[in-house]
Amino acid sequence: MIRKAVIPVAGLGTRMLPITKVVPKELLNIIDRPTIEYIVDEIISSGITTLIFIISQGKGGIIDYFDTNLNLRSFLKERGKLDLLKIVEEVEEKIKHLIEVRQKIPEGLGHAVLMAERAVENEPFAVVLGDDLVDAEIPCLRQMINIYNLLSNKTKNHSIIAVEEVSKEDISRYGIIDGERVDNNLIKIKKVIEKPSPKEAPSNLAIIGRYIFDPVIFDFLKKIPKTHGEYQLTDAIQLMIENGYEVYAYLFEGMRFDTGNKEGFFRTILHYAIKNPNLKEVLIRFVNERKIC
C-alpha cells in the first residue's frame, strides 16, 4: 500500500516572475482554487493519507493554506457567514497527516526528494510535483498505484514513472525514456536521459511529475554527482536501473497541464473554465465580442 506522498514545492518559480517574488506559484489560482489544492485532491482521492511537503523560505503560505485558522473560523461563525465557513473547513480538513520538511538550499529535484527520507521511512512512496496538473476520470496517481499493485504480484522493489508523448520541439525540455513495451500503456525502462536534443532522444516519451518509488531510490540519490549545480532525480533513476532494479514508465490516461510557466498556466485556466458551464458561456461570449475567431 502506498500511504505517503512527497510534494516538492521548494522551487523559486522563476518562470512565473515577478508575482512569485511574494506568492508561491503553487498558490496561484486556477479559477477558484490554488494549483496546490488540485494536486492535494488528486493525492487524497488516490487513497494516500500522509502528505510530505518539501518547502523553502517564503513557501510557508502553502502549509498555512491547509492549516487550521481558528480566528478566521470564529470570525465567519460570528458574522453568520456559514457558507464561507464550510468552504474554509473543507480545505483545512483535507489532509489527515501533514509533514513539513525544509530544503534550505535549492539543489535540484533529486535533493528535494532525498530530504523526505526520514519522513518516508522504509516504504514505497509517491512523488507528485506541484506544478503538473492532470485532469483524468481516474486520478493519475490512482492509475499508477493500481499498476504498481499489479506488478507487486510479480516483482519486488520496482518503481513507476508517469510519461506522456511530447512533440519533437518539446523533447529537450524533459527527461526522456527508452524502453521495451510490456503492454499498450506500460514500458520497462532501459535508459533515462535528462533533456536530450531531439536527435539524441531515443523516443518522445517524456517524464511528467508523477512517480512511485521503492525506498531504495534514497540510496542512489546519495551516490549521484551534481549536474549543472543540481542533483538530478533522473540520474538516480538511471543508476537504479543499472543496478538491476525494475523501473516502469506508465502512459497515463488524462490531460496534463504545466502550470509552472505563463503559457501553460493560461491554458490550464482556459481548460477548467470550459469545464464550468457558467464560465464556458462567459468565455464564448468574450471571444465572440472581441471577434477573436
PDB file of C-alpha atoms in Angstrom:
ATOM      1  CA  MET A   1       0.000   0.000   0.000  1.00  0.00           C
ATOM      2  CA  ILE A   2       1.235   3.487  -0.880  1.00  0.00           C
ATOM      3  CA  ARG A   3       0.499   5.608   2.188  1.00  0.00           C
ATOM      4  CA  LYS A   4       2.749   8.635   1.717  1.00  0.00           C
ATOM      5  CA  ALA A   5       3.274  11.261  -0.980  1.00  0.00           C
ATOM      6  CA  VAL A   6       6.177  13.702  -1.231  1.00  0.00           C
ATOM      7  CA  ILE A   7       5.320  17.094  -2.754  1.00  0.00           C
ATOM      8  CA  PRO A   8       8.425  19.140  -3.626  1.00  0.00           C
ATOM      9  CA  VAL A   9       7.375  22.806  -3.599  1.00  0.00           C
ATOM     10  CA  ALA A  10      10.667  24.465  -2.673  1.00  0.00           C
ATOM     11  CA  GLY A  11      11.425  25.874  -6.131  1.00  0.00           C
ATOM     12  CA  LEU A  12      11.726  29.606  -6.728  1.00  0.00           C
ATOM     13  CA  GLY A  13       9.169  29.719  -9.544  1.00  0.00           C
ATOM     14  CA  THR A  14      11.361  31.911 -11.739  1.00  0.00           C
ATOM     15  CA  ARG A  15       9.289  31.196 -14.865  1.00  0.00           C
ATOM     16  CA  MET A  16       6.355  32.999 -13.219  1.00  0.00           C
ATOM     17  CA  LEU A  17       8.176  36.114 -12.011  1.00  0.00           C
ATOM     18  CA  PRO A  18       7.505  38.783 -10.833  1.00  0.00           C
ATOM     19  CA  ILE A  19       4.452  37.560  -8.862  1.00  0.00           C
ATOM     20  CA  THR A  20       6.412  34.610  -7.434  1.00  0.00           C
ATOM     21  CA  LYS A  21       8.671  37.056  -5.588  1.00  0.00           C
ATOM     22  CA  VAL A  22       5.954  37.191  -2.922  1.00  0.00           C
ATOM     23  CA  VAL A  23       3.404  34.472  -3.792  1.00  0.00           C
ATOM     24  CA  PRO A  24       4.417  30.809  -4.222  1.00  0.00           C
ATOM     25  CA  LYS A  25       3.464  29.651  -7.711  1.00  0.00           C
ATOM     26  CA  GLU A  26       1.583  26.751  -6.106  1.00  0.00           C
ATOM     27  CA  LEU A  27      -0.832  29.259  -4.529  1.00  0.00           C
ATOM     28  CA  LEU A  28      -1.716  30.974  -7.803  1.00  0.00           C
ATOM     29  CA  ASN A  29      -5.391  30.413  -8.545  1.00  0.00           C
ATOM     30  CA  ILE A  30      -6.806  28.147 -11.241  1.00  0.00           C
ATOM     31  CA  ILE A  31     -10.349  29.600 -11.352  1.00  0.00           C
ATOM     32  CA  ASP A  32     -11.383  29.418  -7.683  1.00  0.00           C
ATOM     33  CA  ARG A  33      -8.671  27.261  -6.092  1.00  0.00           C
ATOM     34  CA  PRO A  34      -4.884  27.416  -5.878  1.00  0.00           C
ATOM     35  CA  THR A  35      -2.903  24.998  -8.011  1.00  0.00           C
ATOM     36  CA  ILE A  36      -1.678  23.055  -4.991  1.00  0.00           C
ATOM     37  CA  GLU A  37      -5.240  22.181  -3.961  1.00  0.00           C
ATOM     38  CA  TYR A  38      -5.799  20.347  -7.255  1.00  0.00           C
ATOM     39  CA  ILE A  39      -2.612  18.398  -6.532  1.00  0.00           C
ATOM     40  CA  VAL A  40      -3.677  17.584  -2.972  1.00  0.00           C
ATOM     41  CA  ASP A  41      -7.135  16.489  -4.137  1.00  0.00           C
ATOM     42  CA  GLU A  42      -5.586  14.035  -6.611  1.00  0.00           C
ATOM     43  CA  ILE A  43      -3.349  12.583  -3.909  1.00  0.00           C
ATOM     44  CA  ILE A  44      -6.140  12.191  -1.368  1.00  0.00           C
ATOM     45  CA  SER A  45      -8.581  10.727  -3.882  1.00  0.00           C
ATOM     46  CA  SER A  46      -5.867   8.171  -4.710  1.00  0.00           C
ATOM     47  CA  GLY A  47      -6.047   6.852  -1.146  1.00  0.00           C
ATOM     48  CA  ILE A  48      -2.933   8.494   0.318  1.00  0.00           C
ATOM     49  CA  THR A  49      -3.274   9.980   3.788  1.00  0.00           C
ATOM     50  CA  THR A  50       0.192  11.352   4.669  1.00  0.00           C
ATOM     51  CA  LEU A  51       1.492  14.295   2.646  1.00  0.00           C
ATOM     52  CA  ILE A  52       5.110  15.420   2.989  1.00  0.00           C
ATOM     53  CA  PHE A  53       5.732  18.955   1.722  1.00  0.00           C
ATOM     54  CA  ILE A  54       9.322  19.898   0.857  1.00  0.00           C
ATOM     55  CA  ILE A  55       9.352  23.683   1.242  1.00  0.00           C
ATOM     56  CA  SER A  56      11.855  26.519   1.348  1.00  0.00           C
ATOM     57  CA  GLN A  57      11.969  30.055   2.704  1.00  0.00           C
ATOM     58  CA  GLY A  58       8.916  32.016   1.570  1.00  0.00           C
ATOM     59  CA  LYS A  59       6.819  28.911   0.902  1.00  0.00           C
ATOM     60  CA  GLY A  60       5.197  28.695   4.337  1.00  0.00           C
ATOM     61  CA  GLY A  61       1.930  30.028   2.909  1.00  0.00           C
ATOM     62  CA  ILE A  62       1.360  26.627   1.281  1.00  0.00           C
ATOM     63  CA  ILE A  63       1.301  24.976   4.700  1.00  0.00           C
ATOM     64  CA  ASP A  64      -0.792  27.810   6.143  1.00  0.00           C
ATOM     65  CA  TYR A  65      -3.400  27.309   3.427  1.00  0.00           C
ATOM     66  CA  PHE A  66      -4.171  23.794   4.696  1.00  0.00           C
ATOM     67  CA  ASP A  67      -3.639  24.591   8.388  1.00  0.00           C
ATOM     68  CA  THR A  68      -6.475  25.401  10.797  1.00  0.00           C
ATOM     69  CA  ASN A  69      -7.159  29.122  11.242  1.00  0.00           C
ATOM     70  CA  LEU A  70      -9.259  29.357  14.404  1.00  0.00           C
ATOM     71  CA  ASN A  71      -9.522  33.146  14.247  1.00  0.00           C
ATOM     72  CA  LEU A  72     -10.962  33.037  10.728  1.00  0.00           C
ATOM     73  CA  ARG A  73     -13.378  30.269  11.664  1.00  0.00           C
ATOM     74  CA  SER A  74     -14.565  32.235  14.698  1.00  0.00           C
ATOM     75  CA  PHE A  75     -14.951  35.436  12.658  1.00  0.00           C
ATOM     76  CA  LEU A  76     -17.031  33.741   9.948  1.00  0.00           C
ATOM     77  CA  LYS A  77     -19.203  31.988  12.534  1.00  0.00           C
ATOM     78  CA  GLU A  78     -19.879  35.199  14.474  1.00  0.00           C
ATOM     79  CA  ARG A  79     -20.825  37.050  11.263  1.00  0.00           C
ATOM     80  CA  GLY A  80     -23.139  34.248  10.194  1.00  0.00           C
ATOM     81  CA  LYS A  81     -21.125  33.538   7.041  1.00  0.00           C
ATOM     82  CA  LEU A  82     -21.710  29.818   7.307  1.00  0.00           C
ATOM     83  CA  ASP A  83     -21.273  29.060   3.590  1.00  0.00           C
ATOM     84  CA  LEU A  84     -17.775  30.564   3.675  1.00  0.00           C
ATOM     85  CA  LEU A  85     -17.060  28.791   6.958  1.00  0.00           C
ATOM     86  CA  LYS A  86     -17.919  25.470   5.321  1.00  0.00           C
ATOM     87  CA  ILE A  87     -15.514  26.166   2.442  1.00  0.00           C
ATOM     88  CA  VAL A  88     -12.703  27.044   4.858  1.00  0.00           C
ATOM     89  CA  GLU A  89     -13.321  23.938   6.972  1.00  0.00           C
ATOM     90  CA  GLU A  90     -13.305  21.676   3.918  1.00  0.00           C
ATOM     91  CA  VAL A  91      -9.877  22.974   2.869  1.00  0.00           C
ATOM     92  CA  GLU A  92      -8.419  22.772   6.380  1.00  0.00           C
ATOM     93  CA  GLU A  93      -9.653  19.223   6.930  1.00  0.00           C
ATOM     94  CA  LYS A  94      -8.462  17.749   3.627  1.00  0.00           C
ATOM     95  CA  ILE A  95      -5.094  16.453   4.849  1.00  0.00           C
ATOM     96  CA  LYS A  96      -5.129  13.948   7.713  1.00  0.00           C
ATOM     97  CA  HIS A  97      -1.359  13.870   8.246  1.00  0.00           C
ATOM     98  CA  LEU A  98       0.813  16.767   7.051  1.00  0.00           C
ATOM     99  CA  ILE A  99       4.609  16.757   7.397  1.00  0.00           C
ATOM    100  CA  GLU A 100       6.713  19.817   6.590  1.00  0.00           C
ATOM    101  CA  VAL A 101      10.374  19.428   5.608  1.00  0.00           C
ATOM    102  CA  ARG A 102      12.505  22.464   4.809  1.00  0.00           C
ATOM    103  CA  GLN A 103      15.037  22.433   1.979  1.00  0.00           C
ATOM    104  CA  LYS A 104      17.419  25.218   2.969  1.00  0.00           C
ATOM    105  CA  ILE A 105      19.420  25.262  -0.263  1.00  0.00           C
ATOM    106  CA  PRO A 106      17.805  24.676  -3.695  1.00  0.00           C
ATOM    107  CA  GLU A 107      19.935  21.845  -5.069  1.00  0.00           C
ATOM    108  CA  GLY A 108      17.557  20.224  -7.513  1.00  0.00           C
ATOM    109  CA  LEU A 109      14.645  17.809  -7.534  1.00  0.00           C
ATOM    110  CA  GLY A 110      16.817  14.856  -6.559  1.00  0.00           C
ATOM    111  CA  HIS A 111      17.953  16.673  -3.429  1.00  0.00           C
ATOM    112  CA  ALA A 112      14.367  17.683  -2.590  1.00  0.00           C
ATOM    113  CA  VAL A 113      13.200  14.053  -2.736  1.00  0.00           C
ATOM    114  CA  LEU A 114      16.170  12.951  -0.616  1.00  0.00           C
ATOM    115  CA  MET A 115      15.099  15.454   2.052  1.00  0.00           C
ATOM    116  CA  ALA A 116      11.986  13.303   2.624  1.00  0.00           C
ATOM    117  CA  GLU A 117      13.896  10.130   3.536  1.00  0.00           C
ATOM    118  CA  ARG A 118      13.341  10.296   7.281  1.00  0.00           C
ATOM    119  CA  ALA A 119       9.617  11.072   6.907  1.00  0.00           C
ATOM    120  CA  VAL A 120       9.070   8.360   4.285  1.00  0.00           C
ATOM    121  CA  GLU A 121      10.922   5.677   6.262  1.00  0.00           C
ATOM    122  CA  ASN A 122      11.416   2.281   4.630  1.00  0.00           C
ATOM    123  CA  GLU A 123       8.295   2.006   2.464  1.00  0.00           C
ATOM    124  CA  PRO A 124       7.295   2.738  -1.133  1.00  0.00           C
ATOM    125  CA  PHE A 125       6.022   6.264  -1.680  1.00  0.00           C
ATOM    126  CA  ALA A 126       4.721   8.662  -4.312  1.00  0.00           C
ATOM    127  CA  VAL A 127       6.290  11.891  -5.546  1.00  0.00           C
ATOM    128  CA  VAL A 128       3.935  14.475  -7.046  1.00  0.00           C
ATOM    129  CA  LEU A 129       5.259  17.728  -8.474  1.00  0.00           C
ATOM    130  CA  GLY A 130       3.364  20.865  -7.524  1.00  0.00           C
ATOM    131  CA  ASP A 131       3.115  22.411 -10.989  1.00  0.00           C
ATOM    132  CA  ASP A 132       1.855  19.437 -13.033  1.00  0.00           C
ATOM    133  CA  LEU A 133      -1.939  19.096 -13.068  1.00  0.00           C
ATOM    134  CA  VAL A 134      -3.591  16.046 -14.606  1.00  0.00           C
ATOM    135  CA  ASP A 135      -7.299  16.127 -15.355  1.00  0.00           C
ATOM    136  CA  ALA A 136      -8.431  12.497 -15.530  1.00  0.00           C
ATOM    137  CA  GLU A 137     -11.571  10.490 -14.793  1.00  0.00           C
ATOM    138  CA  ILE A 138      -9.480   8.179 -12.622  1.00  0.00           C
ATOM    139  CA  PRO A 139      -6.797  10.263 -10.861  1.00  0.00           C
ATOM    140  CA  CYS A 140      -3.400   9.813 -12.489  1.00  0.00           C
ATOM    141  CA  LEU A 141      -1.792   8.753  -9.214  1.00  0.00           C
ATOM    142  CA  ARG A 142      -4.597   6.243  -8.588  1.00  0.00           C
ATOM    143  CA  GLN A 143      -3.945   4.727 -12.023  1.00  0.00           C
ATOM    144  CA  MET A 144      -0.266   4.356 -11.147  1.00  0.00           C
ATOM    145  CA  ILE A 145      -0.978   2.807  -7.762  1.00  0.00           C
ATOM    146  CA  ASN A 146      -3.240   0.245  -9.430  1.00  0.00           C
ATOM    147  CA  ILE A 147      -0.434  -0.700 -11.827  1.00  0.00           C
ATOM    148  CA  TYR A 148       2.108  -0.749  -9.004  1.00  0.00           C
ATOM    149  CA  ASN A 149      -0.060  -3.177  -7.032  1.00  0.00           C
ATOM    150  CA  LEU A 150      -0.492  -5.469 -10.051  1.00  0.00           C
ATOM    151  CA  LEU A 151       3.264  -5.539 -10.616  1.00  0.00           C
ATOM    152  CA  SER A 152       3.787  -6.349  -6.920  1.00  0.00           C
ATOM    153  CA  ASN A 153       2.403  -9.820  -7.613  1.00  0.00           C
ATOM    154  CA  LYS A 154       5.312 -10.477  -9.998  1.00  0.00           C
ATOM    155  CA  THR A 155       8.247  -8.410  -8.771  1.00  0.00           C
ATOM    156  CA  LYS A 156       9.582  -6.516  -5.765  1.00  0.00           C
ATOM    157  CA  ASN A 157      11.458  -3.252  -5.320  1.00  0.00           C
ATOM    158  CA  HIS A 158      10.012  -1.800  -8.523  1.00  0.00           C
ATOM    159  CA  SER A 159       9.185   1.821  -9.312  1.00  0.00           C
ATOM    160  CA  ILE A 160       6.816   3.545 -11.760  1.00  0.00           C
ATOM    161  CA  ILE A 161       7.115   6.861 -13.583  1.00  0.00           C
ATOM    162  CA  ALA A 162       4.315   8.635 -15.456  1.00  0.00           C
ATOM    163  CA  VAL A 163       5.130   9.583 -19.057  1.00  0.00           C
ATOM    164  CA  GLU A 164       3.395  11.211 -21.986  1.00  0.00           C
ATOM    165  CA  GLU A 165       4.158  11.688 -25.660  1.00  0.00           C
ATOM    166  CA  VAL A 166       5.512  15.152 -26.495  1.00  0.00           C
ATOM    167  CA  SER A 167       6.274  16.928 -29.753  1.00  0.00           C
ATOM    168  CA  LYS A 168       9.760  16.858 -31.246  1.00  0.00           C
ATOM    169  CA  GLU A 169      10.155  20.565 -30.417  1.00  0.00           C
ATOM    170  CA  ASP A 170       9.498  19.945 -26.701  1.00  0.00           C
ATOM    171  CA  ILE A 171      11.769  16.913 -26.203  1.00  0.00           C
ATOM    172  CA  SER A 172      14.696  18.966 -24.881  1.00  0.00           C
ATOM    173  CA  ARG A 173      12.551  20.269 -22.004  1.00  0.00           C
ATOM    174  CA  TYR A 174      12.051  16.840 -20.384  1.00  0.00           C
ATOM    175  CA  GLY A 175      13.624  13.674 -19.125  1.00  0.00           C
ATOM    176  CA  ILE A 176      13.111  11.142 -21.944  1.00  0.00           C
ATOM    177  CA  ILE A 177      12.897   7.358 -21.584  1.00  0.00           C
ATOM    178  CA  ASP A 178      13.959   4.430 -23.721  1.00  0.00           C
ATOM    179  CA  GLY A 179      12.464   1.042 -23.033  1.00  0.00           C
ATOM    180  CA  GLU A 180      10.598  -2.101 -24.002  1.00  0.00           C
ATOM    181  CA  ARG A 181       6.811  -2.255 -24.210  1.00  0.00           C
ATOM    182  CA  VAL A 182       5.116  -4.554 -21.706  1.00  0.00           C
ATOM    183  CA  ASP A 183       1.665  -3.613 -22.942  1.00  0.00           C
ATOM    184  CA  ASN A 184      -0.015  -0.589 -24.555  1.00  0.00           C
ATOM    185  CA  ASN A 185       0.437   1.665 -21.507  1.00  0.00           C
ATOM    186  CA  LEU A 186       3.422   0.137 -19.730  1.00  0.00           C
ATOM    187  CA  ILE A 187       7.107   0.261 -20.712  1.00  0.00           C
ATOM    188  CA  LYS A 188      10.020  -1.324 -18.883  1.00  0.00           C
ATOM    189  CA  ILE A 189      12.661   1.399 -18.878  1.00  0.00           C
ATOM    190  CA  LYS A 190      16.188   0.678 -20.095  1.00  0.00           C
ATOM    191  CA  LYS A 191      17.505   4.235 -20.044  1.00  0.00           C
ATOM    192  CA  VAL A 192      16.580   7.729 -18.874  1.00  0.00           C
ATOM    193  CA  ILE A 193      18.142  10.817 -20.451  1.00  0.00           C
ATOM    194  CA  GLU A 194      17.718  14.296 -18.975  1.00  0.00           C
ATOM    195  CA  LYS A 195      16.751  16.931 -21.570  1.00  0.00           C
ATOM    196  CA  PRO A 196      18.349  15.427 -24.677  1.00  0.00           C
ATOM    197  CA  SER A 197      18.304  17.123 -28.055  1.00  0.00           C
ATOM    198  CA  PRO A 198      15.692  15.750 -30.476  1.00  0.00           C
ATOM    199  CA  LYS A 199      18.497  13.989 -32.397  1.00  0.00           C
ATOM    200  CA  GLU A 200      19.843  12.283 -29.256  1.00  0.00           C
ATOM    201  CA  ALA A 201      16.442  11.326 -27.823  1.00  0.00           C
ATOM    202  CA  PRO A 202      15.585   7.602 -28.013  1.00  0.00           C
ATOM    203  CA  SER A 203      11.837   8.360 -28.016  1.00  0.00           C
ATOM    204  CA  ASN A 204       9.305  11.137 -27.483  1.00  0.00           C
ATOM    205  CA  LEU A 205       8.102   9.703 -24.159  1.00  0.00           C
ATOM    206  CA  ALA A 206       8.653  12.411 -21.549  1.00  0.00           C
ATOM    207  CA  ILE A 207       8.627  12.048 -17.779  1.00  0.00           C
ATOM    208  CA  ILE A 208       5.997  14.162 -16.020  1.00  0.00           C
ATOM    209  CA  GLY A 209       5.556  14.968 -12.353  1.00  0.00           C
ATOM    210  CA  ARG A 210       4.190  11.661 -11.031  1.00  0.00           C
ATOM    211  CA  TYR A 211       6.356   8.890  -9.565  1.00  0.00           C
ATOM    212  CA  ILE A 212       6.055   5.866  -7.289  1.00  0.00           C
ATOM    213  CA  PHE A 213       9.411   4.840  -5.831  1.00  0.00           C
ATOM    214  CA  ASP A 214      10.765   1.943  -3.875  1.00  0.00           C
ATOM    215  CA  PRO A 215      12.692   3.441  -0.917  1.00  0.00           C
ATOM    216  CA  VAL A 216      15.948   2.156  -2.444  1.00  0.00           C
ATOM    217  CA  ILE A 217      15.872   5.387  -4.509  1.00  0.00           C
ATOM    218  CA  PHE A 218      17.307   7.171  -1.461  1.00  0.00           C
ATOM    219  CA  ASP A 219      20.488   5.057  -1.639  1.00  0.00           C
ATOM    220  CA  PHE A 220      21.085   6.157  -5.215  1.00  0.00           C
ATOM    221  CA  LEU A 221      20.207   9.801  -4.562  1.00  0.00           C
ATOM    222  CA  LYS A 222      23.143   9.801  -2.132  1.00  0.00           C
ATOM    223  CA  LYS A 223      25.518   8.473  -4.795  1.00  0.00           C
ATOM    224  CA  ILE A 224      24.842  10.733  -7.769  1.00  0.00           C
ATOM    225  CA  PRO A 225      27.043  13.778  -8.503  1.00  0.00           C
ATOM    226  CA  LYS A 226      25.712  17.251  -9.185  1.00  0.00           C
ATOM    227  CA  THR A 227      24.906  18.168 -12.769  1.00  0.00           C
ATOM    228  CA  HIS A 228      24.916  21.899 -13.526  1.00  0.00           C
ATOM    229  CA  GLY A 229      24.811  22.602  -9.799  1.00  0.00           C
ATOM    230  CA  GLU A 230      21.866  20.309  -9.020  1.00  0.00           C
ATOM    231  CA  TYR A 231      21.172  16.702  -8.086  1.00  0.00           C
ATOM    232  CA  GLN A 232      19.023  15.297 -10.884  1.00  0.00           C
ATOM    233  CA  LEU A 233      16.330  12.780  -9.990  1.00  0.00           C
ATOM    234  CA  THR A 234      16.727  11.187 -13.422  1.00  0.00           C
ATOM    235  CA  ASP A 235      20.394  10.386 -12.642  1.00  0.00           C
ATOM    236  CA  ALA A 236      19.329   8.399  -9.576  1.00  0.00           C
ATOM    237  CA  ILE A 237      16.645   6.588 -11.588  1.00  0.00           C
ATOM    238  CA  GLN A 238      19.219   5.612 -14.226  1.00  0.00           C
ATOM    239  CA  LEU A 239      21.568   4.356 -11.508  1.00  0.00           C
ATOM    240  CA  MET A 240      18.754   2.221 -10.074  1.00  0.00           C
ATOM    241  CA  ILE A 241      18.199   0.625 -13.485  1.00  0.00           C
ATOM    242  CA  GLU A 242      21.920  -0.030 -13.973  1.00  0.00           C
ATOM    243  CA  ASN A 243      21.960  -1.816 -10.610  1.00  0.00           C
ATOM    244  CA  GLY A 244      19.187  -4.217 -11.593  1.00  0.00           C
ATOM    245  CA  TYR A 245      16.105  -2.522 -10.165  1.00  0.00           C
ATOM    246  CA  GLU A 246      12.997  -2.548 -12.352  1.00  0.00           C
ATOM    247  CA  VAL A 247      11.596   0.854 -13.283  1.00  0.00           C
ATOM    248  CA  TYR A 248       8.493   1.142 -15.441  1.00  0.00           C
ATOM    249  CA  ALA A 249       7.011   4.019 -17.414  1.00  0.00           C
ATOM    250  CA  TYR A 250       3.244   4.351 -17.461  1.00  0.00           C
ATOM    251  CA  LEU A 251       1.341   6.175 -20.200  1.00  0.00           C
ATOM    252  CA  PHE A 252      -1.463   7.571 -18.081  1.00  0.00           C
ATOM    253  CA  GLU A 253      -4.973   8.410 -19.232  1.00  0.00           C
ATOM    254  CA  GLY A 254      -5.902  12.073 -18.907  1.00  0.00           C
ATOM    255  CA  MET A 255      -4.816  15.590 -19.856  1.00  0.00           C
ATOM    256  CA  ARG A 256      -1.720  17.055 -18.260  1.00  0.00           C
ATOM    257  CA  PHE A 257      -1.071  20.783 -17.794  1.00  0.00           C
ATOM    258  CA  ASP A 258       2.189  22.512 -16.859  1.00  0.00           C
ATOM    259  CA  THR A 259       1.258  25.428 -14.589  1.00  0.00           C
ATOM    260  CA  GLY A 260       4.884  26.378 -13.973  1.00  0.00           C
ATOM    261  CA  ASN A 261       5.071  28.764 -16.934  1.00  0.00           C
ATOM    262  CA  LYS A 262       2.777  31.563 -18.122  1.00  0.00           C
ATOM    263  CA  GLU A 263       1.538  29.884 -21.293  1.00  0.00           C
ATOM    264  CA  GLY A 264       0.823  26.601 -19.510  1.00  0.00           C
ATOM    265  CA  PHE A 265      -0.858  28.409 -16.636  1.00  0.00           C
ATOM    266  CA  PHE A 266      -3.139  30.262 -19.059  1.00  0.00           C
ATOM    267  CA  ARG A 267      -4.012  27.038 -20.895  1.00  0.00           C
ATOM    268  CA  THR A 268      -4.886  25.416 -17.559  1.00  0.00           C
ATOM    269  CA  ILE A 269      -7.255  28.249 -16.646  1.00  0.00           C
ATOM    270  CA  LEU A 270      -8.962  28.010 -20.036  1.00  0.00           C
ATOM    271  CA  HIS A 271      -9.358  24.237 -19.679  1.00  0.00           C
ATOM    272  CA  TYR A 272     -11.027  24.410 -16.274  1.00  0.00           C
ATOM    273  CA  ALA A 273     -13.115  27.418 -17.311  1.00  0.00           C
ATOM    274  CA  ILE A 274     -14.537  25.440 -20.229  1.00  0.00           C
ATOM    275  CA  LYS A 275     -15.434  22.598 -17.839  1.00  0.00           C
ATOM    276  CA  ASN A 276     -17.582  25.020 -15.835  1.00  0.00           C
ATOM    277  CA  PRO A 277     -20.863  25.672 -17.762  1.00  0.00           C
ATOM    278  CA  ASN A 278     -21.219  29.246 -16.468  1.00  0.00           C
ATOM    279  CA  LEU A 279     -17.610  30.208 -17.176  1.00  0.00           C
ATOM    280  CA  LYS A 280     -17.703  28.478 -20.557  1.00  0.00           C
ATOM    281  CA  GLU A 281     -20.577  30.768 -21.545  1.00  0.00           C
ATOM    282  CA  VAL A 282     -18.616  33.816 -20.356  1.00  0.00           C
ATOM    283  CA  LEU A 283     -15.595  32.711 -22.388  1.00  0.00           C
ATOM    284  CA  ILE A 284     -17.625  32.101 -25.559  1.00  0.00           C
ATOM    285  CA  ARG A 285     -19.322  35.477 -25.230  1.00  0.00           C
ATOM    286  CA  PHE A 286     -15.986  37.222 -24.708  1.00  0.00           C
ATOM    287  CA  VAL A 287     -14.449  35.538 -27.775  1.00  0.00           C
ATOM    288  CA  ASN A 288     -17.448  36.498 -29.900  1.00  0.00           C
ATOM    289  CA  GLU A 289     -17.486  40.102 -28.653  1.00  0.00           C
ATOM    290  CA  ARG A 290     -13.802  40.555 -29.391  1.00  0.00           C
ATOM    291  CA  LYS A 291     -14.139  38.695 -32.720  1.00  0.00           C
ATOM    292  CA  ILE A 292     -11.116  36.586 -31.828  1.00  0.00           C
ATOM    293  CA  CYS A 293     -12.219  33.667 -34.026  1.00  0.00           C
TER     294      CYS A 293
END
